[in-house]
Coordinates of C-alpha atoms in Angstrom, one line a residue:
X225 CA 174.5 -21.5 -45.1
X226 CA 176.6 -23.5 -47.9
X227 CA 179.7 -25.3 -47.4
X228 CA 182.8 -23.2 -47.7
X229 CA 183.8 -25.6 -50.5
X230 CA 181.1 -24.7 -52.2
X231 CA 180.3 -21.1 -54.1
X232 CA 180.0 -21.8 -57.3
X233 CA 178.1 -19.2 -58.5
X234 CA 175.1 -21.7 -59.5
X235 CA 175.0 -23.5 -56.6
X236 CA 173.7 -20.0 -54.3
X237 CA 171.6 -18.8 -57.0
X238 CA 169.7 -22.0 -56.6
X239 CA 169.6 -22.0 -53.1
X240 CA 167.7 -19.1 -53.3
X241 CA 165.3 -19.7 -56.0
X242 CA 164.3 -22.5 -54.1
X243 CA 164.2 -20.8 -50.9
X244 CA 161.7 -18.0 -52.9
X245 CA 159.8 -21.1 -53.4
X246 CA 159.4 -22.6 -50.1
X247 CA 158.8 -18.7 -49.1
X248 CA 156.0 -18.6 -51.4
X249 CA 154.0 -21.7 -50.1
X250 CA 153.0 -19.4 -47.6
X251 CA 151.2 -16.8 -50.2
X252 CA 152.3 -15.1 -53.7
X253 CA 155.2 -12.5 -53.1
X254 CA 154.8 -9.3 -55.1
X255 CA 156.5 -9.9 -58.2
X256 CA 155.7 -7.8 -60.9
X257 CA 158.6 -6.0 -61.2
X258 CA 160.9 -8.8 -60.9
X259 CA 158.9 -10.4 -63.8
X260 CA 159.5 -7.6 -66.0
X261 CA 163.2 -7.4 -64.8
X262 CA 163.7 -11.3 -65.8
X263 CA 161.4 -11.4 -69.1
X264 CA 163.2 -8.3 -70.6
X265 CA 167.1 -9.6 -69.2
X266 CA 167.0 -13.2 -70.9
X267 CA 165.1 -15.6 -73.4
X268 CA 165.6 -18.5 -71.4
X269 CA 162.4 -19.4 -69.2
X270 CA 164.6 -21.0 -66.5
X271 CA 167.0 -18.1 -66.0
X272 CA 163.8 -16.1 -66.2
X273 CA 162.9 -17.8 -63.0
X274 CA 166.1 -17.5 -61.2
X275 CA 166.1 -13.6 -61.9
X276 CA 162.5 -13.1 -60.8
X277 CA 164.0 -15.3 -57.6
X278 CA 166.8 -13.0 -57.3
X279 CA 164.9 -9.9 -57.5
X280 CA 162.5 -10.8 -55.0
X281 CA 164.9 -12.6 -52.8
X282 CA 167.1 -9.4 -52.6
X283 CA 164.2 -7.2 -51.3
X284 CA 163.3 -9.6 -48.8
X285 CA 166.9 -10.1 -47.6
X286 CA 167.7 -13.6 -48.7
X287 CA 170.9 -12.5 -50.4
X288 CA 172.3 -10.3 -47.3
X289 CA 171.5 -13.4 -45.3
X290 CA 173.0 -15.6 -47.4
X291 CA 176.4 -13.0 -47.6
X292 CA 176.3 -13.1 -43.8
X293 CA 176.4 -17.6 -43.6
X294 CA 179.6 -17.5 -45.7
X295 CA 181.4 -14.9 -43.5
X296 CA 180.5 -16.6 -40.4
X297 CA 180.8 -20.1 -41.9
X298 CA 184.5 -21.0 -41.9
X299 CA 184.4 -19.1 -37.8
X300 CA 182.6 -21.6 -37.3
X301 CA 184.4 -24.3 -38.4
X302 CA 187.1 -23.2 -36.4
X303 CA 185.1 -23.1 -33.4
X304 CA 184.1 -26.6 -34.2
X305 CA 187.6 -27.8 -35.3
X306 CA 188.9 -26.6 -31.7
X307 CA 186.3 -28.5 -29.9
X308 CA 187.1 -31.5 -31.5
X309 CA 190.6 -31.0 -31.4
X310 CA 190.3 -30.7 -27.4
X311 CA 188.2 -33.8 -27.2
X312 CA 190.9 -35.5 -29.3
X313 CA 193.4 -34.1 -26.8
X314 CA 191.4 -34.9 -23.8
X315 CA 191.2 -38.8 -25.3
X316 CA 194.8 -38.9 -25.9
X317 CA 195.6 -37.6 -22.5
X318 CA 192.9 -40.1 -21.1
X319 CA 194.8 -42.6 -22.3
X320 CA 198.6 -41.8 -21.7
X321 CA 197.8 -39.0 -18.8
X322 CA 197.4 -41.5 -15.5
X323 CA 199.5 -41.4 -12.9
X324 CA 200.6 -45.2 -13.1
X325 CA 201.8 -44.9 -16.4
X326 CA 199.8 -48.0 -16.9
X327 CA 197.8 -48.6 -20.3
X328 CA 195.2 -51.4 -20.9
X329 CA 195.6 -51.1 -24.4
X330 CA 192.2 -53.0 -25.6
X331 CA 190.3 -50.2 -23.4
X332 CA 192.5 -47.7 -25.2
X333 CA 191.7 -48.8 -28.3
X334 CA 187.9 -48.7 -27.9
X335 CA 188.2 -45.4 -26.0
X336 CA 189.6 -44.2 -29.2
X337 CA 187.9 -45.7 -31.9
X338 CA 184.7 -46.4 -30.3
X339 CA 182.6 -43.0 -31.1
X340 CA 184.2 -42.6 -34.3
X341 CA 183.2 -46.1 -35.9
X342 CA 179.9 -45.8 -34.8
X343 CA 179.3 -42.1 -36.4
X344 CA 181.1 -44.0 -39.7
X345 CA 178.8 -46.8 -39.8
X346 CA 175.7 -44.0 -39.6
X347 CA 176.9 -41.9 -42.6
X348 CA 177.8 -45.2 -44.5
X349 CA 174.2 -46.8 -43.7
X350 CA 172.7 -42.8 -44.8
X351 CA 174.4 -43.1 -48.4
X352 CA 171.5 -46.6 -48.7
X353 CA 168.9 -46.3 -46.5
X354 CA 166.8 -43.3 -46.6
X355 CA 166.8 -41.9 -42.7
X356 CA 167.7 -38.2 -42.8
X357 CA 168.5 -39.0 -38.9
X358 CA 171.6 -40.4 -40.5
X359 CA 172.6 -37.1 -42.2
X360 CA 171.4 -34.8 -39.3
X361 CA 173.7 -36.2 -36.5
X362 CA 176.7 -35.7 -38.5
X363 CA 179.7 -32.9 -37.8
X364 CA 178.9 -31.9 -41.1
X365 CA 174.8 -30.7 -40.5
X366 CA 176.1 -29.6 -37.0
X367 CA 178.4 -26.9 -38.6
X368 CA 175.4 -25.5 -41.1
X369 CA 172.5 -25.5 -38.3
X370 CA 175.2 -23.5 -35.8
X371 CA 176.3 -21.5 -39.1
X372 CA 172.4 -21.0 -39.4
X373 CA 171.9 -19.8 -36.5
X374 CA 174.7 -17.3 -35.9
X375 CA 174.2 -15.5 -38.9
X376 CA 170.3 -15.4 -39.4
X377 CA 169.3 -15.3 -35.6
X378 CA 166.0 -16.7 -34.6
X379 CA 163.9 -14.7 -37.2
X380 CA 166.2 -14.1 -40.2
X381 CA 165.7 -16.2 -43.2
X382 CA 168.1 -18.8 -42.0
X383 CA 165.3 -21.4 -41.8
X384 CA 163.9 -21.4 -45.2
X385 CA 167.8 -21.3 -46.9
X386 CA 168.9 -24.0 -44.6
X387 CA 165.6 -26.0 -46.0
X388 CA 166.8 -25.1 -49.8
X389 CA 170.2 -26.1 -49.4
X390 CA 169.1 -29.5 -48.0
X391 CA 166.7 -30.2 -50.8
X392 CA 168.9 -29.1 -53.1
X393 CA 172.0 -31.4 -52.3
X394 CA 168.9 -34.1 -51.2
X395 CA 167.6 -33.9 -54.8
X396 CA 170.9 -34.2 -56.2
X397 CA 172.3 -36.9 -54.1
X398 CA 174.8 -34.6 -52.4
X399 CA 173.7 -34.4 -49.2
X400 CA 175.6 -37.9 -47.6
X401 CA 179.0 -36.6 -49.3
X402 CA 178.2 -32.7 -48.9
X403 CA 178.0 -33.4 -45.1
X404 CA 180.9 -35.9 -45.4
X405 CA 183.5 -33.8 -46.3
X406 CA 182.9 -30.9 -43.4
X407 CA 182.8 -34.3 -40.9
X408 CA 185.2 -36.4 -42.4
X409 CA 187.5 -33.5 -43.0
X410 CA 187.0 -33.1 -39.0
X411 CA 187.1 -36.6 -37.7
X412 CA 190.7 -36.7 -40.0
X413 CA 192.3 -33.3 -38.0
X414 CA 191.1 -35.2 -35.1
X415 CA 193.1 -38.3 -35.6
X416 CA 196.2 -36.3 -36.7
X417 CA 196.2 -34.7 -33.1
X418 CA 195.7 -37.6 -31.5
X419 CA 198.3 -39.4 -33.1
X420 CA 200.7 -36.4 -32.7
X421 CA 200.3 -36.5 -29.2
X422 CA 200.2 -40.5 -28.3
X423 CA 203.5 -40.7 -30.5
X424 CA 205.3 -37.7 -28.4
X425 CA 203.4 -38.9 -24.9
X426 CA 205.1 -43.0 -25.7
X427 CA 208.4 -41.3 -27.3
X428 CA 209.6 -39.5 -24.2
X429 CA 207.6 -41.0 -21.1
X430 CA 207.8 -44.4 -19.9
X431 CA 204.4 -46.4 -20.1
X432 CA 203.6 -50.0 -19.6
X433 CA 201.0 -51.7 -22.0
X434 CA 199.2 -54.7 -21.3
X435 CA 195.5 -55.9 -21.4
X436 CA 193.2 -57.4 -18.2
X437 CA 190.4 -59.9 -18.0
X438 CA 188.6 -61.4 -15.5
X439 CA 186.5 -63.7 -17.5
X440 CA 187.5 -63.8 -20.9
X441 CA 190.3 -66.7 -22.1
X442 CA 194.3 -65.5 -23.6
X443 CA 193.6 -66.9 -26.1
X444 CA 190.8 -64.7 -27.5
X445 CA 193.4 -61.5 -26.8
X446 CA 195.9 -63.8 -28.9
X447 CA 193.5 -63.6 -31.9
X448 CA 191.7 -60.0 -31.6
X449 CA 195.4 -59.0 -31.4
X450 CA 196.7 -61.1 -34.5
X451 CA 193.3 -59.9 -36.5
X452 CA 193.3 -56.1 -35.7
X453 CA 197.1 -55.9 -36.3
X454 CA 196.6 -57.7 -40.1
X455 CA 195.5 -54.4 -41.7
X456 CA 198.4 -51.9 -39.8
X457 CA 201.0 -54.9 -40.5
X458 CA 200.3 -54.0 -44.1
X459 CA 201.6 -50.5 -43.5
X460 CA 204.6 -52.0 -41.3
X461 CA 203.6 -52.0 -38.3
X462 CA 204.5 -54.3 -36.1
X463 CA 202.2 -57.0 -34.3
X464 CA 202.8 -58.6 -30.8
X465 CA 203.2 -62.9 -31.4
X466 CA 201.1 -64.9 -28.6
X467 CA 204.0 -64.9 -26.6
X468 CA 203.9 -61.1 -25.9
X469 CA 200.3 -61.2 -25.8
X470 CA 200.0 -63.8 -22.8
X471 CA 203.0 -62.3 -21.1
X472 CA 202.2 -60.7 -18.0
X473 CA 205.4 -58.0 -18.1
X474 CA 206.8 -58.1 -21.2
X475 CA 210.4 -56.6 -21.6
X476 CA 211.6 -53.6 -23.8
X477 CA 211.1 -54.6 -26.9
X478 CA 207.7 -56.1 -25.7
X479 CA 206.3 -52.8 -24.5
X480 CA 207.6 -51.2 -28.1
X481 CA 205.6 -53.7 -29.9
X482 CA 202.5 -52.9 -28.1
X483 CA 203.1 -48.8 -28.4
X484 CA 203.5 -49.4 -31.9
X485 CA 200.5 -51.7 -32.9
X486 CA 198.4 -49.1 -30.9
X487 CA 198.8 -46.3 -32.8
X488 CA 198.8 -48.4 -36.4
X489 CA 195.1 -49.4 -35.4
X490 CA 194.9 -45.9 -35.1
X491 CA 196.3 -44.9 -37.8
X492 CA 194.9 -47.6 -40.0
X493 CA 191.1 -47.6 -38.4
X494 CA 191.0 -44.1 -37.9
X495 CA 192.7 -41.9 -39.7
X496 CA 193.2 -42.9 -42.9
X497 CA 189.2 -44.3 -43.6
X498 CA 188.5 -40.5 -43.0
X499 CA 191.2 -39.0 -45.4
X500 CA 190.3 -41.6 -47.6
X501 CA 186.5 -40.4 -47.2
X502 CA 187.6 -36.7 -47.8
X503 CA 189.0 -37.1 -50.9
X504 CA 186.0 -39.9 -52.2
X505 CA 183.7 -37.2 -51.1
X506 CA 185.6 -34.4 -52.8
X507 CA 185.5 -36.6 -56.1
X508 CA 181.7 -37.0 -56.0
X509 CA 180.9 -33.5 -54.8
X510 CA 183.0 -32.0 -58.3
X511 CA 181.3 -34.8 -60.3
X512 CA 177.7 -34.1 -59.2
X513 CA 177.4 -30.4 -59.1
X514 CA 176.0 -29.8 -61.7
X515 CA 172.7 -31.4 -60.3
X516 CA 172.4 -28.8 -58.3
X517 CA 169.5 -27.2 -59.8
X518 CA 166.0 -27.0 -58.8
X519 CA 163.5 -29.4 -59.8
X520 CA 162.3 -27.2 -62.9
X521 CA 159.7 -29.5 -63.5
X522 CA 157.5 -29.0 -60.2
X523 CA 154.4 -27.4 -60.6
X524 CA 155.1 -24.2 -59.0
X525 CA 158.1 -23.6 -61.8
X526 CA 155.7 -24.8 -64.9
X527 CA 153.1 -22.5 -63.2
X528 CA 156.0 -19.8 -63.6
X529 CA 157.1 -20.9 -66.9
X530 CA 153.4 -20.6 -68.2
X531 CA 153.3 -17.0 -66.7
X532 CA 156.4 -16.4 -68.4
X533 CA 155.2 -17.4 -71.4
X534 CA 152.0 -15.1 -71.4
X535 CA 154.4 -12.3 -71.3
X536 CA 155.9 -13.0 -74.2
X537 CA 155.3 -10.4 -77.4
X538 CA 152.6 -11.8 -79.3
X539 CA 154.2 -12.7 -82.5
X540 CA 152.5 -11.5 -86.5
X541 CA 150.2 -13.5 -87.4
X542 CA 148.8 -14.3 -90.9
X543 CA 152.3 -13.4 -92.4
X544 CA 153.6 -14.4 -96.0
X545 CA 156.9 -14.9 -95.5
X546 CA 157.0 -16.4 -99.3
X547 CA 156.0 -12.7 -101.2
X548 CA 157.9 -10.4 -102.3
X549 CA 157.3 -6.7 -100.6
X550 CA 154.7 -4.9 -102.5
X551 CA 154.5 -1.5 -104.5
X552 CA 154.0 1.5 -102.6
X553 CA 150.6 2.9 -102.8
X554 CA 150.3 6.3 -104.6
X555 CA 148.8 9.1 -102.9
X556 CA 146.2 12.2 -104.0
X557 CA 148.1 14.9 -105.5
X558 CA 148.6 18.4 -103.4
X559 CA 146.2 20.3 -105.3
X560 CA 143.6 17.4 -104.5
X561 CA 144.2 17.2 -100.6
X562 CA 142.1 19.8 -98.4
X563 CA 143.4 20.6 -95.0
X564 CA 141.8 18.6 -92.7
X565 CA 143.0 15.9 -90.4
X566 CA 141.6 12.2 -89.7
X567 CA 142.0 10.5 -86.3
X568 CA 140.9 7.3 -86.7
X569 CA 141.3 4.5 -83.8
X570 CA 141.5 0.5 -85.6
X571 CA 140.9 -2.3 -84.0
X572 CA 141.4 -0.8 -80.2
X573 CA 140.6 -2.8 -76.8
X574 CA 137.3 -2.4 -75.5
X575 CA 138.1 -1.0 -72.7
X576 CA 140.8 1.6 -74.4
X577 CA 139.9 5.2 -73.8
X578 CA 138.6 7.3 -76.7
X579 CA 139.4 9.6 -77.9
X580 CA 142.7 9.1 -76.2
X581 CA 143.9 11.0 -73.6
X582 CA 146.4 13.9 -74.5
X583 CA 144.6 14.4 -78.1
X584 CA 143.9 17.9 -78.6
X585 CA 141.7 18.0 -81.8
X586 CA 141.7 21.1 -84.2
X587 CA 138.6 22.8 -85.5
X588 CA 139.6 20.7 -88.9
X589 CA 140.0 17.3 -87.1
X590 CA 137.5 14.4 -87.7
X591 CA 137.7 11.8 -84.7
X592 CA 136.2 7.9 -85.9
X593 CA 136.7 4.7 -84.4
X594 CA 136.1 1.5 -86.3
X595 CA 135.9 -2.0 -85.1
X596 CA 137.9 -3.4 -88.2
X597 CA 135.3 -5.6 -89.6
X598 CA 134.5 -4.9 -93.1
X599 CA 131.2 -2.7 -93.2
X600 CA 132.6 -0.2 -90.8
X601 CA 136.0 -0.3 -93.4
X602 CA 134.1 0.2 -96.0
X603 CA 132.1 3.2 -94.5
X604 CA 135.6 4.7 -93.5
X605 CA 137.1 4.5 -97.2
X606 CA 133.9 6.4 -98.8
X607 CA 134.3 9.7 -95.8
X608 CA 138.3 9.6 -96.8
X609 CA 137.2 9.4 -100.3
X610 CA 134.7 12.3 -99.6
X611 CA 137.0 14.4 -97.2
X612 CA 140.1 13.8 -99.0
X613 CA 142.3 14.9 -95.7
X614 CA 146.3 15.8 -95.9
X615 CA 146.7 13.4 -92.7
X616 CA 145.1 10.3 -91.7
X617 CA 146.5 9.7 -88.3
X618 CA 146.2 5.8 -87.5
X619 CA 145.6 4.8 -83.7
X620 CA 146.9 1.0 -83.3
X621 CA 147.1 -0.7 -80.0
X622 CA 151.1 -1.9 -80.0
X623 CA 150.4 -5.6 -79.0
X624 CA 148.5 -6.1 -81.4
X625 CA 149.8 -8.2 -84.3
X626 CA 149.6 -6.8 -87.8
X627 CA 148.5 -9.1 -90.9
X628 CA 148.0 -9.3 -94.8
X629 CA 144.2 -7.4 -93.7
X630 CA 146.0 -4.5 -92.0
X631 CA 148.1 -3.9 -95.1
X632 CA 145.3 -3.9 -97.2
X633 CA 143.6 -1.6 -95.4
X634 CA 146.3 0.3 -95.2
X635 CA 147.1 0.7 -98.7
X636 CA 143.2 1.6 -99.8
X637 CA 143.6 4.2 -97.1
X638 CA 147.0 5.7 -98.7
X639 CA 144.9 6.3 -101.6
X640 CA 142.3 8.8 -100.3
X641 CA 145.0 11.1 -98.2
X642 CA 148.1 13.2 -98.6
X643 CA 150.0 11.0 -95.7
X644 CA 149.4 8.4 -93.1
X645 CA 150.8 7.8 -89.4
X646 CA 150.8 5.2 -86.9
X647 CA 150.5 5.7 -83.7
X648 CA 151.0 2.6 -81.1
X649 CA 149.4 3.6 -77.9
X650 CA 150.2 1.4 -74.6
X651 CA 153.6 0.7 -76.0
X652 CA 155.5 2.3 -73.0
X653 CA 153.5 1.2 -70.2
X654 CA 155.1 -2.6 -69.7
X655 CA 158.6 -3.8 -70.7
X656 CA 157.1 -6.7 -72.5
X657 CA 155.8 -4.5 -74.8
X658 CA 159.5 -2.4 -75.6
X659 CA 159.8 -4.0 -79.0
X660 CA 156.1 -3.3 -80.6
X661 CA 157.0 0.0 -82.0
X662 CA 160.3 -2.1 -83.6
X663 CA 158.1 -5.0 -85.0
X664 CA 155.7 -2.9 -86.3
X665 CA 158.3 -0.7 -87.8
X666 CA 160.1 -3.8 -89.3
X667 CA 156.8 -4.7 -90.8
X668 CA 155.8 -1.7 -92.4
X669 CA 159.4 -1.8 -94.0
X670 CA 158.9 -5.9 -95.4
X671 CA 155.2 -5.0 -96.7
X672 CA 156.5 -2.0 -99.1
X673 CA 154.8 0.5 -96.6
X674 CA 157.6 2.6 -95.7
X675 CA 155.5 6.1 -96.0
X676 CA 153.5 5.1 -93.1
X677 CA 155.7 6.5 -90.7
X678 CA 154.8 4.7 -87.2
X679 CA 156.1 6.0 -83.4
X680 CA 154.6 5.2 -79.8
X681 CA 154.8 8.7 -78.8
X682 CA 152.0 11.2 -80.0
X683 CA 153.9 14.3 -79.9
X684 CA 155.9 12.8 -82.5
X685 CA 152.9 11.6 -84.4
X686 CA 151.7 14.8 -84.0
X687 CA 154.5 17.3 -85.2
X688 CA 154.1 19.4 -87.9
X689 CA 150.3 18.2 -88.1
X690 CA 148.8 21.5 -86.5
X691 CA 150.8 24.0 -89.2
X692 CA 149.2 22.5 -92.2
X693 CA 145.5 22.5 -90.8

């Protein structure tokens, strides 16, 4: 689907984040997988969205697709440079192939040049005016349709990476030069053969070369000879003089003349404007690749950026990054502890089961659940005071974000027990969420709670809980 010239590794990545977008006009692709894949693999929200494209675009084929263009690709360049090469051939031997061995070299000339000046003067009038006909009827947009089409079929995803690749080198101003280097690149081998094979045709056969009227005036040959011969005189060519021109059978040397200002117009009006083209078109591809990126700020990518972003950890809030961490809380001596065991759920979702599944309470086991306001605190200090338990185990939803309250609380609750864990529920069930155990770990550690020992897993909440009780 790309140009053969073309695989940086950018440039298909690209193509198919933007062909998961034009895919996705149709109807939302499942992507939840591939949005956990790109949040948890890279920080940056635009990578972010090409992994999510790559994710989905491998299960949907885009990728294989994609693998299959660039092998058939340069075969089909071939295919195409052979076909021009034998109309190039098939011109050449138009011109030098008759039986008379006679050659009207103005007709010649046109036969030559004709097609391939008006195909130039389209792609030049496509790099200013805005007409995609310009760009479509190009060698270069022949050779990716045909490569399109052989390796996607009729219903592969050829249609929707051909459309990505053309509004990506569109959006970058590529597309004019992009297409001009496959064309030029073809219209130059094309010239070379044709050259090649007038040069050997008028080096070892006999030809005679004049022109023919029937109502135009000499003179008007004299100049259209003496103009067209300025540029391939530059290069040493030779041009006939007026007395050549208006000769009806003009000798030896005559005839060279002629054979040789042919195939300089040649040269100089075809060939070399398409080398020349190659090369320009080369420059500006190198200098403007980096463009090739989709237009992040479209609404579909903000609307992905803004997803992206809901993802995201929820960072601590209320924190006092100014304080030094404080003392550790003391605890109830041994002798003052009684072997019972709190369960107490702070601050849960709504909608969170309780008491939570895979809890197995002892005979000794008191199971609460407070809101976190300041009443139902309160209530829950005065039963720990009462109770005095060995183990106050501490249910926390992980994305939740901890503050200067939750310490408080904490320490007032270190008071009335033996020991106190944390358990983060809900932290395994979405790779957003891999790092709440860490952060709340980190925060216990910078408040001067480091005996509040917190883990997302119960059984390791739980062990060594059920001996003492």
């Amino acid at each position: 689907m790309t140009n053969t010239a073309l695989r940086e590794s950018a440039f298909p990545d690209a193509v198919v984040t933007e062909a998961i977008r034009w895919t996705e006009e149709k109807g939302p692709l499942d992507d939840a997988q591939a949005m956990r894949i790109a949040t948890s693999r890279t920080p940056d929200e635009h990578a972010r969205i090409t992994v999510r494209a790559l994710q989905l675009g491998e299960r949907i084929g885009l990728q294989s697709e994609l693998a299959r263009a660039r092998q058939w690709g340069p075969w089909v360049l071939l295919g195409l440079v052979a076909l021009v090469v034998v109309a190039g051939l098939g011109l050449a031997g138009n011109v030098v192939g008759g039986g008379e061995r006679h050659i009207n070299v103005i007709v010649a000339l046109v036969s030559l040049l004709g097609i391939h000046l008006l195909a130039l003067l389209l792609w030049l009038a496509g790099l200013w005016l805005p007409l995609g006909s310009f760009n479509i009827s190009s060698l270069g947009w022949i050779w990716l349709s045909l490569t399109a089409r052989v390796a996607g079929g009729k219903r592969g995803q050829a249609p929707v990476l051909l459309r990505a690749a053309t509004e990506l080198l569109t959006r970058a101003k590529l597309l004019p030069w992009a297409f001009g280097l496959v064309s030029h690149g073809i219209w130059s081998l094309s010239f070379a053969v044709v050259v090649a094979a007038l040069l050997f045709a008028l080096a070892f056969r006999s030809y005679t070369l004049s022109w023919e009227t029937t109502i135009l005036d000499p003179d008007f040959f004299v100049r259209a000879v003496q103009v067209l011969g300025w540029a391939p005189a530059q290069f040493g060519f030779p041009v006939p003089d007026a007395d050549i021109v208006r000769s009806a059978a003009p000798g030896a040397a005559g005839q060279r003349t002629w054979a040789l200002w042919l195939t300089g117009c040649i040269v100089v009006y075809g060939l070399l404007p398409r080398l020349a083209l190659v090369l320009l078109s080369a420059v500006v591809w190198l200098r403007r690749r980096a463009a090739l990126q989709p237009d992040w700020s479209a609404p579909y990518y903000r609307k992905l950026k803004a997803r992206f972003a809901a993802l995201a950890p929820p960072a601590i809030v209320d924190a006092d990054p100014g304080r030094t961490p404080g003392i550790p809380p003391g605890g109830l001596a041994p002798s003052q502890l009684r072997d019972t065991l709190f369960v107490v759920g702070f601050e849960l979702p709504s909608d969170a089961p309780w008491p939570p599944e895979g809890l197995h309470a002892e005979p000794a086991t008191e199971i609460q659940r407070i809101d976190g306001s300041a009443p139902a605190r309160r209530a829950l200090l005065g039963r720990l005071a009462e109770a005095r338990p060995r183990t106050v185990l501490l249910v926390c939803h992980a994305a939740s974000s901890p503050d200067r309250g939750t310490e408080r609380f904490l320490r007032d609750l270190l008071a009335h027990c033996g020991e106190c864990r944390l358990w983060l529920t809900d932290a395994a069930k979405d790779a957003a969420d891999g790092d709440a155990s860490q952060r709340w770990i980190d925060w216990l550690q910078g408040t001067g709670l480091p005996r509040v020992a917190a883990t997302h897993r119960l059984e390791e909440a739980m062990q060594g809980i059920s001996a003492t009780i």
